[in-house]
Amino acid sequence: KTYKVAIMGATGAVGQQMKVQLEKRNFPAGEILFLASSRSAGQEIEFKGKTYIVQEAVPESFEGVDIALFSAGGSISEKFAPEAVKRGAVVIDNTSAFRMDPEVPLVVPEVNKKDMRLHNGIISNPNCSTIQMVCALQPLKEQFGLSKVVVSTYQAVSGAGIGAINELKDQAADFDNAKQADASVLPVKSADKHYPIAFNAIPQIDVFADNGYTLEEMKMINETKKIMHDDKLSVAATCVRLPVVTGHSESVYVELEGAPSVEEVKQAIAEAAGVELMDDPSQQLYPMPLMAEGLDEVFVGRIRQDPDNPQGFHLWVVSDNLVKGAALNSVQIAESLIEEKIV
Ligand code: A2P
Ligand code: 11C
């Protein structure tokens, strides 16, 4: 059996990667539609050796679509996802539009695949920085119990879309004028002030909430609790943008309910689905975004026990934010829908 698939936001950083993942995993797409705004309607996209034309998305685009992968921004999802559902599609939405809606499952297949079954037409794909963190946390929770998480992120510009990648490339070409570089995308396109990202670190991703946290930080806090089904889990986050093109890195501190040895923690990480242990200080082996680019796995290294607390551990977690953080996770949800006979 094959399925009619639509990619909404097909020309974007995540949309392009969705196409790559569908091809790479040989997803049973009998028909495929590449949708974007009128700005890029008419562009050509190659898929499995055939040329397709990007179409401007309208509600009728979703007629007959079985699975729609959305990554064109929250307001576009709010407008078009209900239209797609009305026409019989299951929407896998990679924006924050519906993630915290109690009626909408928020899924990382390695962690909470079965939540998918409760969908009402929309399944949300979590934020990229949340996905890679929960993949590393889940085996620790299962084996040792998890009570507290404190995370600091080192996030790549591709998380903010193609405009942010271009901005970094332009600014990085002019080292001597780094401080005066033109900036209009980061930290947030709609914000009053913009700062250069080349040769910089910006402790703001998304806009600020009233409590002083940014929305990116609140996503990591709220989404983690929802995916792990644990409202009592204590989570705090500080999210920082770095001049890295692709691949988010995270320094994650966890407090466990038990006090395992470092070796036991490493073993749990090594055995976890979708996660690869990369941790050997004697060989200077640890994950970095440049090596993770284009790869499927969540890489974990630098695992250390807190010298002052046998239940505390530090981990360094790296993954390609466009792959497992977005497109791959969405395609895995689509594959799970087929496996579980939900579509
Ligand atoms: P377009 O190329 O027409 O602007 P990124 O996150 O990399 O900036 O990508 C955003 C994606 O969302 C692009 O594919 C973009 O298409 C798409 N998009 C933006 N606005 C709309 C819209 N109004 N309708 C459909 N797609 C949109
Ligand atoms: C970033 N994590 O790196 C953001 C991008 O809610 O899906 C993803 C925003 C989202 O900028």
Coordinates of N, CA, C and O and ligand atoms in Angstrom, one line a residue, residues 94-96 99 126-129 155-156 159-160 205 216 219 223 241 248 321, ligand 2:
N94 N 5.1 20.1 12.8 CA 6.4 20.4 13.5 C 6.5 21.9 14.0 O 7.6 22.4 14.1
T95 N 5.4 22.5 14.3 CA 5.4 23.8 14.9 C 4.9 23.7 16.3 O 4.4 22.7 16.7
S96 N 4.9 24.9 17.0 CA 4.5 24.8 18.4 C 3.0 25.1 18.5 O 2.4 25.1 19.6
R99 N 1.2 21.9 20.3 CA 1.9 20.9 21.1 C 1.3 20.7 22.5 O 1.3 19.6 23.0
P126 N 7.7 17.5 18.7 CA 8.2 18.5 19.7 C 9.3 19.4 19.1 O 9.8 19.2 18.0
N127 N 9.6 20.4 19.9 CA 10.7 21.3 19.5 C 12.0 20.5 19.4 O 12.2 19.5 20.2
C128 N 12.9 20.9 18.5 CA 14.2 20.1 18.3 C 15.0 19.9 19.6 O 15.5 18.8 19.8
S129 N 15.1 21.0 20.4 CA 16.0 20.8 21.5 C 15.4 19.9 22.6 O 16.1 19.2 23.4
Q155 N 22.6 26.2 20.6 CA 21.8 25.9 19.5 C 22.3 26.5 18.2 O 22.7 27.6 18.1
A156 N 22.1 25.7 17.1 CA 22.5 26.1 15.8 C 21.5 27.1 15.1 O 20.3 27.0 15.5
G159 N 18.0 26.2 13.3 CA 16.7 26.1 14.0 C 15.8 27.3 13.7 O 14.6 27.2 13.8
A160 N 16.4 28.4 13.3 CA 15.6 29.6 13.1 C 15.4 29.7 11.6 O 14.9 30.8 11.1
I205 N 16.4 32.7 22.6 CA 15.8 32.0 21.4 C 14.3 32.1 21.6 O 13.8 31.7 22.6
E216 N 11.5 29.4 24.0 CA 12.2 28.1 23.7 C 12.5 27.4 25.0 O 12.4 26.2 25.1
K219 N 9.3 25.9 26.2 CA 9.0 24.6 25.4 C 9.8 23.5 26.0 O 9.2 22.4 26.2
E223 N 7.2 20.8 27.3 CA 7.1 19.6 26.4 C 7.7 18.4 27.0 O 7.2 17.3 26.9
R241 N 21.9 30.7 21.5 CA 22.2 30.5 20.1 C 23.6 30.8 19.8 O 24.2 31.7 20.3
H248 N 22.3 21.0 17.3 CA 22.2 21.6 18.7 C 23.0 20.7 19.7 O 23.0 19.5 19.6
N321 N 19.6 19.1 14.6 CA 18.2 19.6 14.9 C 17.3 19.5 13.7 O 16.1 19.5 13.9
Ligands
11C2 C1 15.4 26.9 17.3 N1 14.2 25.2 18.5 O1 16.4 26.2 17.4 C2 14.0 26.3 17.7 C3 13.3 26.0 16.4 O2 9.1 25.3 18.2 O3 9.6 24.1 16.5 C4 12.1 25.2 16.5 C5 10.9 26.0 16.9 C6 9.8 25.1 17.2 O4 15.4 28.1 17.0

